[in-house]
Amino acid sequence: MVLVMQQLPLVCLMLLLLCKDPGVGAQRFSLHQPQDNVLVAAGETLTLNCTVSGMAVVGAVKWLKGWGSENKTIYDYRTPSSFPRVIRAVRGSDTDLTIHIRNVQPEDTGTYYCVKFTKNDRGEDVLFQRGRGTEVSVQAKPSPLIVSGPEQRVRPGESVPFTCTTGGFFPKEIGVKWFKDNVPIRAQQPQITEWKDKTYNMSSTVMVTLQKNDVPSHVTCEVQHSTLLAPLRGSFQLSRVLRVPPTVEMRAEPSSVELNTTVTFTCLMKEFYPPNVSISWLENGKEMKVKNLSRLLELSRGLFQLRSWVAVQAMEEKNGSTIACVVVHDGQAPANYSAVLWITNVAHGDLILLGLGILLEKALFGGVLYYLIKRKKSKALEMLPYPVPPHSLAPRAWSQGMATASSDV
């Protein structure tokens, strides 16, 4: 009994010291932040675990993103309404400090710390204990692909670049493939650059040589990323940049042109794209108002065909006239296709050569020939050798017409 009474002051002294010095009790305080790394998809909810145990210590509890001068308060248990995206996992708990961050985005990537503060002599918050930190990576899907091509149309045989871009993805690793009509084509290595808030952008380019039959074709960019359940695909229609100039044929019918007959000049435009084309007709450089146009015909592989024609009366004053078809395709420089109208049986003096040829074959040699020469004074007959056999002038030599075509492309 005496011994107990002697030790009582010592126990009271120890209790007194314990109550006056919070640091002694704080040695039993423990903060546990178990997660080292967390991977979460953008738009999902991030859970950060933190628990405490031991004796209570006066002071605030916060979640910080980053450490040092650039840290940012993510949640303060004293003012929860100031952080609308963050909620506590167990409300009102003194030991479970786990939080949920809703709708995380790539900019939420970083290292998070669960921190316990205490008060100094001036009543200020000072660090008491912190967790070891949880590194958070926010997986972000690539944005929809943008596939672009040349700004101007090009002719078949030219090699042109097509570019595929996407951005805002994490992690950095990404795969890119190119196809032309589902056939793989080789492309340059993609260029990957770091963007803001730990995300990345990608650009890939492929060179494609356009062909005449590429109107219905397309190039496709395919992107694979760890965040995607299926690859992203974006396409570009080659018809948007392809220009196929028309192949033009100039015709005149009938081929044998006689005086006062009608000859039809036809301009046939074949295998062209795009279909916008304008046609005009000229006679000796002057526009002809009477013209006809066929229905636009679509051929295989998306090309087009069009026919235009004009009728000309083969009058004597039109002999030697130039008939031109002027084609303007897709706003390009005009292409001129022309033919010359030759009329074979045009009158020379008082004679028509075609009639003369027939007469000579039927008439008696001698007196009739002499009579014609003397009466008509035909210069054409004066150039004939004398005597001339009746069969030497065949009607065909005078009656065949001719239309020649030329192109000034």
PDB file of N, CA and C in Angstrom, residues 111-171:
ATOM      1  N   THR A 111      -0.186  13.142 -59.503  1.00  0.00           N
ATOM      2  CA  THR A 111       0.018  12.392 -58.262  1.00  0.00           C
ATOM      3  C   THR A 111      -0.770  13.054 -57.137  1.00  0.00           C
ATOM      4  N   TYR A 112      -1.546  12.248 -56.417  1.00  0.00           N
ATOM      5  CA  TYR A 112      -2.450  12.746 -55.379  1.00  0.00           C
ATOM      6  C   TYR A 112      -1.960  12.289 -53.999  1.00  0.00           C
ATOM      7  N   TYR A 113      -2.077  13.199 -53.000  1.00  0.00           N
ATOM      8  CA  TYR A 113      -1.602  12.927 -51.644  1.00  0.00           C
ATOM      9  C   TYR A 113      -2.731  13.157 -50.647  1.00  0.00           C
ATOM     10  N   CYS A 114      -2.863  12.222 -49.734  1.00  0.00           N
ATOM     11  CA  CYS A 114      -3.759  12.375 -48.578  1.00  0.00           C
ATOM     12  C   CYS A 114      -2.901  12.952 -47.442  1.00  0.00           C
ATOM     13  N   VAL A 115      -3.298  14.128 -46.920  1.00  0.00           N
ATOM     14  CA  VAL A 115      -2.412  14.868 -46.017  1.00  0.00           C
ATOM     15  C   VAL A 115      -3.168  15.223 -44.725  1.00  0.00           C
ATOM     16  N   LYS A 116      -2.480  14.994 -43.593  1.00  0.00           N
ATOM     17  CA  LYS A 116      -2.987  15.403 -42.282  1.00  0.00           C
ATOM     18  C   LYS A 116      -2.180  16.590 -41.787  1.00  0.00           C
ATOM     19  N   PHE A 117      -2.886  17.634 -41.369  1.00  0.00           N
ATOM     20  CA  PHE A 117      -2.248  18.834 -40.832  1.00  0.00           C
ATOM     21  C   PHE A 117      -2.513  18.922 -39.316  1.00  0.00           C
ATOM     22  N   THR A 118      -1.671  19.699 -38.633  1.00  0.00           N
ATOM     23  CA  THR A 118      -1.895  20.037 -37.232  1.00  0.00           C
ATOM     24  C   THR A 118      -1.725  21.543 -37.066  1.00  0.00           C
ATOM     25  N   LYS A 119      -1.985  22.044 -35.875  1.00  0.00           N
ATOM     26  CA  LYS A 119      -1.903  23.479 -35.638  1.00  0.00           C
ATOM     27  C   LYS A 119      -0.595  23.824 -34.927  1.00  0.00           C
ATOM     28  N   ASN A 120       0.015  24.930 -35.356  1.00  0.00           N
ATOM     29  CA  ASN A 120       1.202  25.407 -34.640  1.00  0.00           C
ATOM     30  C   ASN A 120       0.754  26.391 -33.546  1.00  0.00           C
ATOM     31  N   ASP A 121       1.731  27.016 -32.888  1.00  0.00           N
ATOM     32  CA  ASP A 121       1.422  27.927 -31.783  1.00  0.00           C
ATOM     33  C   ASP A 121       0.595  29.130 -32.230  1.00  0.00           C
ATOM     34  N   ARG A 122       0.688  29.474 -33.548  1.00  0.00           N
ATOM     35  CA  ARG A 122      -0.057  30.622 -34.058  1.00  0.00           C
ATOM     36  C   ARG A 122      -1.407  30.199 -34.651  1.00  0.00           C
ATOM     37  N   GLY A 123      -1.740  28.927 -34.526  1.00  0.00           N
ATOM     38  CA  GLY A 123      -3.010  28.426 -35.030  1.00  0.00           C
ATOM     39  C   GLY A 123      -3.023  28.157 -36.522  1.00  0.00           C
ATOM     40  N   GLU A 124      -1.853  28.054 -37.125  1.00  0.00           N
ATOM     41  CA  GLU A 124      -1.759  27.807 -38.562  1.00  0.00           C
ATOM     42  C   GLU A 124      -1.631  26.311 -38.830  1.00  0.00           C
ATOM     43  N   ASP A 125      -2.126  25.905 -40.039  1.00  0.00           N
ATOM     44  CA  ASP A 125      -1.997  24.501 -40.443  1.00  0.00           C
ATOM     45  C   ASP A 125      -0.559  24.225 -40.845  1.00  0.00           C
ATOM     46  N   VAL A 126       0.009  23.199 -40.234  1.00  0.00           N
ATOM     47  CA  VAL A 126       1.345  22.745 -40.612  1.00  0.00           C
ATOM     48  C   VAL A 126       1.276  21.243 -40.862  1.00  0.00           C
ATOM     49  N   LEU A 127       2.134  20.769 -41.783  1.00  0.00           N
ATOM     50  CA  LEU A 127       2.130  19.351 -42.137  1.00  0.00           C
ATOM     51  C   LEU A 127       2.405  18.494 -40.912  1.00  0.00           C
ATOM     52  N   PHE A 128       1.558  17.496 -40.774  1.00  0.00           N
ATOM     53  CA  PHE A 128       1.764  16.540 -39.694  1.00  0.00           C
ATOM     54  C   PHE A 128       2.149  15.172 -40.263  1.00  0.00           C
ATOM     55  N   GLN A 129       1.380  14.735 -41.255  1.00  0.00           N
ATOM     56  CA  GLN A 129       1.697  13.447 -41.881  1.00  0.00           C
ATOM     57  C   GLN A 129       0.994  13.387 -43.246  1.00  0.00           C
ATOM     58  N   ARG A 130       1.639  12.713 -44.181  1.00  0.00           N
ATOM     59  CA  ARG A 130       1.049  12.569 -45.519  1.00  0.00           C
ATOM     60  C   ARG A 130       1.221  11.138 -46.004  1.00  0.00           C
ATOM     61  N   GLY A 131       0.355  10.771 -46.976  1.00  0.00           N
ATOM     62  CA  GLY A 131       0.490   9.462 -47.604  1.00  0.00           C
ATOM     63  C   GLY A 131       1.630   9.473 -48.605  1.00  0.00           C
ATOM     64  N   ARG A 132       1.948   8.300 -49.138  1.00  0.00           N
ATOM     65  CA  ARG A 132       3.080   8.188 -50.062  1.00  0.00           C
ATOM     66  C   ARG A 132       2.735   8.625 -51.484  1.00  0.00           C
ATOM     67  N   GLY A 133       1.471   8.906 -51.730  1.00  0.00           N
ATOM     68  CA  GLY A 133       1.067   9.421 -53.046  1.00  0.00           C
ATOM     69  C   GLY A 133       0.527   8.332 -53.958  1.00  0.00           C
ATOM     70  N   THR A 134      -0.474   8.695 -54.740  1.00  0.00           N
ATOM     71  CA  THR A 134      -1.063   7.793 -55.734  1.00  0.00           C
ATOM     72  C   THR A 134      -0.950   8.455 -57.098  1.00  0.00           C
ATOM     73  N   GLU A 135      -0.235   7.800 -58.008  1.00  0.00           N
ATOM     74  CA  GLU A 135      -0.060   8.339 -59.355  1.00  0.00           C
ATOM     75  C   GLU A 135      -1.265   7.940 -60.211  1.00  0.00           C
ATOM     76  N   VAL A 136      -1.963   8.921 -60.713  1.00  0.00           N
ATOM     77  CA  VAL A 136      -3.184   8.690 -61.485  1.00  0.00           C
ATOM     78  C   VAL A 136      -2.910   8.970 -62.965  1.00  0.00           C
ATOM     79  N   SER A 137      -3.282   8.019 -63.800  1.00  0.00           N
ATOM     80  CA  SER A 137      -3.205   8.181 -65.252  1.00  0.00           C
ATOM     81  C   SER A 137      -4.616   8.062 -65.813  1.00  0.00           C
ATOM     82  N   VAL A 138      -5.006   9.057 -66.566  1.00  0.00           N
ATOM     83  CA  VAL A 138      -6.345   9.066 -67.152  1.00  0.00           C
ATOM     84  C   VAL A 138      -6.250   8.649 -68.604  1.00  0.00           C
ATOM     85  N   GLN A 139      -6.808   7.487 -68.917  1.00  0.00           N
ATOM     86  CA  GLN A 139      -6.830   7.033 -70.299  1.00  0.00           C
ATOM     87  C   GLN A 139      -7.840   7.849 -71.087  1.00  0.00           C
ATOM     88  N   ALA A 140      -7.395   8.395 -72.210  1.00  0.00           N
ATOM     89  CA  ALA A 140      -8.271   9.216 -73.047  1.00  0.00           C
ATOM     90  C   ALA A 140      -8.318   8.641 -74.453  1.00  0.00           C
ATOM     91  N   LYS A 141      -9.511   8.531 -74.989  1.00  0.00           N
ATOM     92  CA  LYS A 141      -9.674   8.007 -76.341  1.00  0.00           C
ATOM     93  C   LYS A 141      -9.258   9.042 -77.374  1.00  0.00           C
ATOM     94  N   PRO A 142      -8.751   8.594 -78.504  1.00  0.00           N
ATOM     95  CA  PRO A 142      -8.450   9.540 -79.587  1.00  0.00           C
ATOM     96  C   PRO A 142      -9.728  10.222 -80.070  1.00  0.00           C
ATOM     97  N   SER A 143      -9.602  11.464 -80.455  1.00  0.00           N
ATOM     98  CA  SER A 143     -10.733  12.195 -81.015  1.00  0.00           C
ATOM     99  C   SER A 143     -11.089  11.611 -82.384  1.00  0.00           C
ATOM    100  N   PRO A 144     -12.298  11.878 -82.894  1.00  0.00           N
ATOM    101  CA  PRO A 144     -12.656  11.387 -84.236  1.00  0.00           C
ATOM    102  C   PRO A 144     -11.615  11.791 -85.269  1.00  0.00           C
ATOM    103  N   LEU A 145     -11.354  10.878 -86.202  1.00  0.00           N
ATOM    104  CA  LEU A 145     -10.297  11.103 -87.187  1.00  0.00           C
ATOM    105  C   LEU A 145     -10.710  12.173 -88.200  1.00  0.00           C
ATOM    106  N   ILE A 146      -9.737  12.951 -88.610  1.00  0.00           N
ATOM    107  CA  ILE A 146      -9.912  13.914 -89.699  1.00  0.00           C
ATOM    108  C   ILE A 146      -8.957  13.507 -90.818  1.00  0.00           C
ATOM    109  N   VAL A 147      -9.521  13.137 -91.971  1.00  0.00           N
ATOM    110  CA  VAL A 147      -8.713  12.743 -93.132  1.00  0.00           C
ATOM    111  C   VAL A 147      -8.858  13.836 -94.181  1.00  0.00           C
ATOM    112  N   SER A 148      -7.747  14.430 -94.571  1.00  0.00           N
ATOM    113  CA  SER A 148      -7.758  15.548 -95.516  1.00  0.00           C
ATOM    114  C   SER A 148      -6.890  15.221 -96.722  1.00  0.00           C
ATOM    115  N   GLY A 149      -7.194  15.893 -97.837  1.00  0.00           N
ATOM    116  CA  GLY A 149      -6.449  15.690 -99.072  1.00  0.00           C
ATOM    117  C   GLY A 149      -6.096  17.013 -99.719  1.00  0.00           C
ATOM    118  N   PRO A 150      -5.682  16.986-100.992  1.00  0.00           N
ATOM    119  CA  PRO A 150      -5.310  18.224-101.684  1.00  0.00           C
ATOM    120  C   PRO A 150      -6.488  19.189-101.765  1.00  0.00           C
ATOM    121  N   GLU A 151      -6.180  20.466-101.806  1.00  0.00           N
ATOM    122  CA  GLU A 151      -7.219  21.486-101.891  1.00  0.00           C
ATOM    123  C   GLU A 151      -7.714  21.678-103.319  1.00  0.00           C
ATOM    124  N   GLN A 152      -6.924  21.261-104.313  1.00  0.00           N
ATOM    125  CA  GLN A 152      -7.311  21.421-105.707  1.00  0.00           C
ATOM    126  C   GLN A 152      -7.334  20.067-106.397  1.00  0.00           C
ATOM    127  N   ARG A 153      -8.131  19.974-107.445  1.00  0.00           N
ATOM    128  CA  ARG A 153      -8.210  18.730-108.206  1.00  0.00           C
ATOM    129  C   ARG A 153      -6.939  18.499-109.011  1.00  0.00           C
ATOM    130  N   VAL A 154      -6.628  17.235-109.214  1.00  0.00           N
ATOM    131  CA  VAL A 154      -5.426  16.864-109.954  1.00  0.00           C
ATOM    132  C   VAL A 154      -5.789  15.827-111.011  1.00  0.00           C
ATOM    133  N   ARG A 155      -4.929  15.713-112.026  1.00  0.00           N
ATOM    134  CA  ARG A 155      -5.157  14.779-113.128  1.00  0.00           C
ATOM    135  C   ARG A 155      -4.653  13.383-112.767  1.00  0.00           C
ATOM    136  N   PRO A 156      -5.143  12.380-113.471  1.00  0.00           N
ATOM    137  CA  PRO A 156      -4.607  11.026-113.260  1.00  0.00           C
ATOM    138  C   PRO A 156      -3.107  10.979-113.510  1.00  0.00           C
ATOM    139  N   GLY A 157      -2.427  10.147-112.727  1.00  0.00           N
ATOM    140  CA  GLY A 157      -0.977  10.008-112.844  1.00  0.00           C
ATOM    141  C   GLY A 157      -0.204  10.842-111.848  1.00  0.00           C
ATOM    142  N   GLU A 158      -0.864  11.796-111.202  1.00  0.00           N
ATOM    143  CA  GLU A 158      -0.184  12.626-110.211  1.00  0.00           C
ATOM    144  C   GLU A 158      -0.253  11.976-108.830  1.00  0.00           C
ATOM    145  N   SER A 159       0.831  12.111-108.064  1.00  0.00           N
ATOM    146  CA  SER A 159       0.907  11.569-106.704  1.00  0.00           C
ATOM    147  C   SER A 159       0.622  12.692-105.713  1.00  0.00           C
ATOM    148  N   VAL A 160      -0.355  12.465-104.840  1.00  0.00           N
ATOM    149  CA  VAL A 160      -0.800  13.519-103.927  1.00  0.00           C
ATOM    150  C   VAL A 160      -0.840  12.989-102.494  1.00  0.00           C
ATOM    151  N   PRO A 161      -0.667  13.877-101.490  1.00  0.00           N
ATOM    152  CA  PRO A 161      -0.668  13.447-100.079  1.00  0.00           C
ATOM    153  C   PRO A 161      -2.067  13.476 -99.468  1.00  0.00           C
ATOM    154  N   PHE A 162      -2.307  12.515 -98.576  1.00  0.00           N
ATOM    155  CA  PHE A 162      -3.503  12.495 -97.738  1.00  0.00           C
ATOM    156  C   PHE A 162      -3.039  12.383 -96.292  1.00  0.00           C
ATOM    157  N   THR A 163      -3.688  13.137 -95.400  1.00  0.00           N
ATOM    158  CA  THR A 163      -3.250  13.222 -94.009  1.00  0.00           C
ATOM    159  C   THR A 163      -4.383  12.832 -93.073  1.00  0.00           C
ATOM    160  N   CYS A 164      -4.014  12.078 -92.024  1.00  0.00           N
ATOM    161  CA  CYS A 164      -4.955  11.632 -90.998  1.00  0.00           C
ATOM    162  C   CYS A 164      -4.489  12.198 -89.654  1.00  0.00           C
ATOM    163  N   THR A 165      -5.387  12.874 -88.930  1.00  0.00           N
ATOM    164  CA  THR A 165      -5.024  13.460 -87.645  1.00  0.00           C
ATOM    165  C   THR A 165      -6.040  13.083 -86.573  1.00  0.00           C
ATOM    166  N   THR A 166      -5.546  12.987 -85.348  1.00  0.00           N
ATOM    167  CA  THR A 166      -6.384  12.787 -84.165  1.00  0.00           C
ATOM    168  C   THR A 166      -5.625  13.342 -82.973  1.00  0.00           C
ATOM    169  N   GLY A 167      -6.304  13.514 -81.839  1.00  0.00           N
ATOM    170  CA  GLY A 167      -5.627  14.096 -80.679  1.00  0.00           C
ATOM    171  C   GLY A 167      -6.351  13.820 -79.391  1.00  0.00           C
ATOM    172  N   GLY A 168      -5.726  14.310 -78.284  1.00  0.00           N
ATOM    173  CA  GLY A 168      -6.320  14.196 -76.963  1.00  0.00           C
ATOM    174  C   GLY A 168      -6.315  12.802 -76.390  1.00  0.00           C
ATOM    175  N   PHE A 169      -5.365  11.947 -76.789  1.00  0.00           N
ATOM    176  CA  PHE A 169      -5.373  10.565 -76.314  1.00  0.00           C
ATOM    177  C   PHE A 169      -4.230  10.310 -75.333  1.00  0.00           C
ATOM    178  N   PHE A 170      -4.454   9.306 -74.504  1.00  0.00           N
ATOM    179  CA  PHE A 170      -3.453   8.833 -73.548  1.00  0.00           C
ATOM    180  C   PHE A 170      -3.769   7.373 -73.238  1.00  0.00           C
ATOM    181  N   PRO A 171      -2.785   6.494 -73.200  1.00  0.00           N
ATOM    182  CA  PRO A 171      -1.340   6.726 -73.302  1.00  0.00           C
ATOM    183  C   PRO A 171      -0.869   7.036 -74.720  1.00  0.00           C
TER     184      PRO A 171
END
